[in-house]
Rosetta silent file (secondary structure, phi, psi, omega in degrees, C-alpha in Angstrom):
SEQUENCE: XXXXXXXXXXXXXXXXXXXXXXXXXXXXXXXXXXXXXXXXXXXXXXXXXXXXXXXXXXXXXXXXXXXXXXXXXXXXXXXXXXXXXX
SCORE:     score description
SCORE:     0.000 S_00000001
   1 L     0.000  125.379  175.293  115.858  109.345  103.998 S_00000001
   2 L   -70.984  144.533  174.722  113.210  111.367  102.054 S_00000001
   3 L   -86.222    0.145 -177.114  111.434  113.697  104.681 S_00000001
   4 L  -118.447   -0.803 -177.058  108.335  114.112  102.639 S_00000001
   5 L   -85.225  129.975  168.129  107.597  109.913  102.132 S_00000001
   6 L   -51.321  105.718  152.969  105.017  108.297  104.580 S_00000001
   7 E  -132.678  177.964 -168.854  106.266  105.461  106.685 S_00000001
   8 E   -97.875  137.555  140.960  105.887  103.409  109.908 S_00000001
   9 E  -141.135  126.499 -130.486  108.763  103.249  112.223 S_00000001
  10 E  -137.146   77.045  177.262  108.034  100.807  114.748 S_00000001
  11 E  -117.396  125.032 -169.704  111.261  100.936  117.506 S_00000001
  12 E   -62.198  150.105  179.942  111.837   98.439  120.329 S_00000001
  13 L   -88.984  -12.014  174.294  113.213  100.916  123.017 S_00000001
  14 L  -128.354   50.573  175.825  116.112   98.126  124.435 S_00000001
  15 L   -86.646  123.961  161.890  117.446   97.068  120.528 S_00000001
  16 E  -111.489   19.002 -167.766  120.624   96.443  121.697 S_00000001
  17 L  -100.621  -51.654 -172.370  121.407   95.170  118.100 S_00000001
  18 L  -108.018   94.588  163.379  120.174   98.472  116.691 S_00000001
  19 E   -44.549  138.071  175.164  120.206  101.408  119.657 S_00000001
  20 H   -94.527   -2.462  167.301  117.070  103.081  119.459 S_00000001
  21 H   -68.493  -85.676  151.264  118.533  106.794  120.062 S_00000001
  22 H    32.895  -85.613 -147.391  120.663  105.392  117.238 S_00000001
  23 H   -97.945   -8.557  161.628  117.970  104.979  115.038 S_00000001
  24 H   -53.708  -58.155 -163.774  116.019  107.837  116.081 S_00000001
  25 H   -64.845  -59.165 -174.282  118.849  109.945  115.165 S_00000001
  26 L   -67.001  -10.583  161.812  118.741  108.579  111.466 S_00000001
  27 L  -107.938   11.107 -154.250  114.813  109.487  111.089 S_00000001
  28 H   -85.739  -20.875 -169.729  114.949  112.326  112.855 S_00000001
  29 H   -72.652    1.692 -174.346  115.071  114.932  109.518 S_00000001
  30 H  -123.855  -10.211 -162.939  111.445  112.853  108.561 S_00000001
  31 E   -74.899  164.992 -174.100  109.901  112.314  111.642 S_00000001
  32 L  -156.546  152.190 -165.091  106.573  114.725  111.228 S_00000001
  33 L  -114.097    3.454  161.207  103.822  115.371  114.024 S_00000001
  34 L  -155.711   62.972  144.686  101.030  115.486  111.172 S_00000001
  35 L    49.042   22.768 -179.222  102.035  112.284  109.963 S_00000001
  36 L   -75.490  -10.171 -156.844  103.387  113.648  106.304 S_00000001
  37 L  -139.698 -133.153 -168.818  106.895  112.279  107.038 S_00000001
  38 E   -68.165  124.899  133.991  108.059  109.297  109.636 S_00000001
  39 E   -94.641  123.118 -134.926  105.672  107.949  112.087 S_00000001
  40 E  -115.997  144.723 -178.416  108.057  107.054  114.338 S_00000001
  41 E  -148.670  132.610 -169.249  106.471  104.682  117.447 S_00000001
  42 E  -103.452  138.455 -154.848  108.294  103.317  120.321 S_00000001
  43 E   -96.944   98.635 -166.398  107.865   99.635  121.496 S_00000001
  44 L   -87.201  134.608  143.814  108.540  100.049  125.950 S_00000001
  45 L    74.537   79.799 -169.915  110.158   96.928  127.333 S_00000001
  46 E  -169.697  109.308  158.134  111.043   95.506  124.064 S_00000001
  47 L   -62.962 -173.557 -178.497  114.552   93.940  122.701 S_00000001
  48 L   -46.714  -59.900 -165.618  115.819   93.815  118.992 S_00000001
  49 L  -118.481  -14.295  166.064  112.986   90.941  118.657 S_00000001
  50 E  -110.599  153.043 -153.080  111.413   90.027  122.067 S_00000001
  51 E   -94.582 -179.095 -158.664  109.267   91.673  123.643 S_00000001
  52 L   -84.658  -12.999  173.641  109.698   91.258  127.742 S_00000001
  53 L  -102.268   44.693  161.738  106.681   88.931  128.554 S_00000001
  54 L    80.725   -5.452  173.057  108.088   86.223  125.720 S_00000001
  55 L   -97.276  162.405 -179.877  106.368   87.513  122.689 S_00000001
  56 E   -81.534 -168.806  160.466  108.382   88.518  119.271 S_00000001
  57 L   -58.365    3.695 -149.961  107.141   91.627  118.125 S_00000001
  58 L  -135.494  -11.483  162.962  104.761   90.443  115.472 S_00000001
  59 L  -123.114   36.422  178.723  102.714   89.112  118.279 S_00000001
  60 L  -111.480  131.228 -172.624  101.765   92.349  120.217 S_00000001
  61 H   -58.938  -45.667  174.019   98.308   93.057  119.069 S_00000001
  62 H   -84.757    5.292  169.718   98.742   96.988  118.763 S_00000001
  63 H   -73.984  -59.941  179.187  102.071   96.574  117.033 S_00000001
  64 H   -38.725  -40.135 -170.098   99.882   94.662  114.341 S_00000001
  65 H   -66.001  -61.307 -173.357   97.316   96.836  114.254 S_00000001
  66 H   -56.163  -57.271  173.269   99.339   99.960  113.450 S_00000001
  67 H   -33.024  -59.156 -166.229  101.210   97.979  111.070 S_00000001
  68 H   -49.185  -71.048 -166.691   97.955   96.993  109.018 S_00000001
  69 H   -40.808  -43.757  167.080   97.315  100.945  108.553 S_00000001
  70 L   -62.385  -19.920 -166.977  100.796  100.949  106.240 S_00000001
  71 L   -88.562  126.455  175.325   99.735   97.714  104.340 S_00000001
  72 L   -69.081  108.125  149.057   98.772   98.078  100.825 S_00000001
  73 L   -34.205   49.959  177.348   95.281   96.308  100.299 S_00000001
  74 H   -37.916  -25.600 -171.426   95.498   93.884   97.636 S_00000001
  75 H   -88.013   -3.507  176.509   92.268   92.232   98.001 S_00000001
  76 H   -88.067  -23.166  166.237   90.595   95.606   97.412 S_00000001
  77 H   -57.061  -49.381 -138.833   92.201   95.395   93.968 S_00000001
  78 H   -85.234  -63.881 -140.033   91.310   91.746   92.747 S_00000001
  79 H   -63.926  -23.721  155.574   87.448   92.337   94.249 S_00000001
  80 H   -43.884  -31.282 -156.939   87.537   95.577   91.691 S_00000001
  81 L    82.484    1.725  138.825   88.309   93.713   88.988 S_00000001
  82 L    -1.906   72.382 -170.915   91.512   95.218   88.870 S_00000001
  83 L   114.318  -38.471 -167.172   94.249   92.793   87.481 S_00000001
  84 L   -42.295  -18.376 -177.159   91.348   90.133   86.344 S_00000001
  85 L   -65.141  -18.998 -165.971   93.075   90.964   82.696 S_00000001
  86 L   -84.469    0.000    0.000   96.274   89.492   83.553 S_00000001
């Protein structure tokens, strides 16, 4: 895993599909505390996809949210004019 590339790591803490020490263990040379490397964020009371009050993971509001911050903004492109050539 490069240690110097930004990402999101978003891990349910009871993936019994995936362990999450496990998967810890395989970011751990990237995770970074001033957010240059891994941001590594733990989901409590969470399987591989649900979470324990019945939602998947894609419907807890501050998973999304965090998520968003990693998402490349397309729509800031096309409203540039950016791409209109193509």
């Amino acid at each position: 895993v490069d240690s110097t590339s930004p990402r999101l790591v978003i891990w349910p803490d009871h993936d019994y599909i995936c362990n999450y020490e496990k998967g810890r263990r395989f970011f751990e040379n990237s995770i970074q505390e001033d957010n240059k490397g891994t941001e590594w964020i733990k989901i409590p009371d969470c399987g591989h996809v649900f979470h324990r009050d019945g939602k998947i993971i894609l419907q807890i509001e501050w998973v999304v949210k965090k998520i968003q911050d990693y998402l490349f903004n397309f729509s800031a492109l096309s409203s540039s004019g950016f791409g209109s050539q193509i």
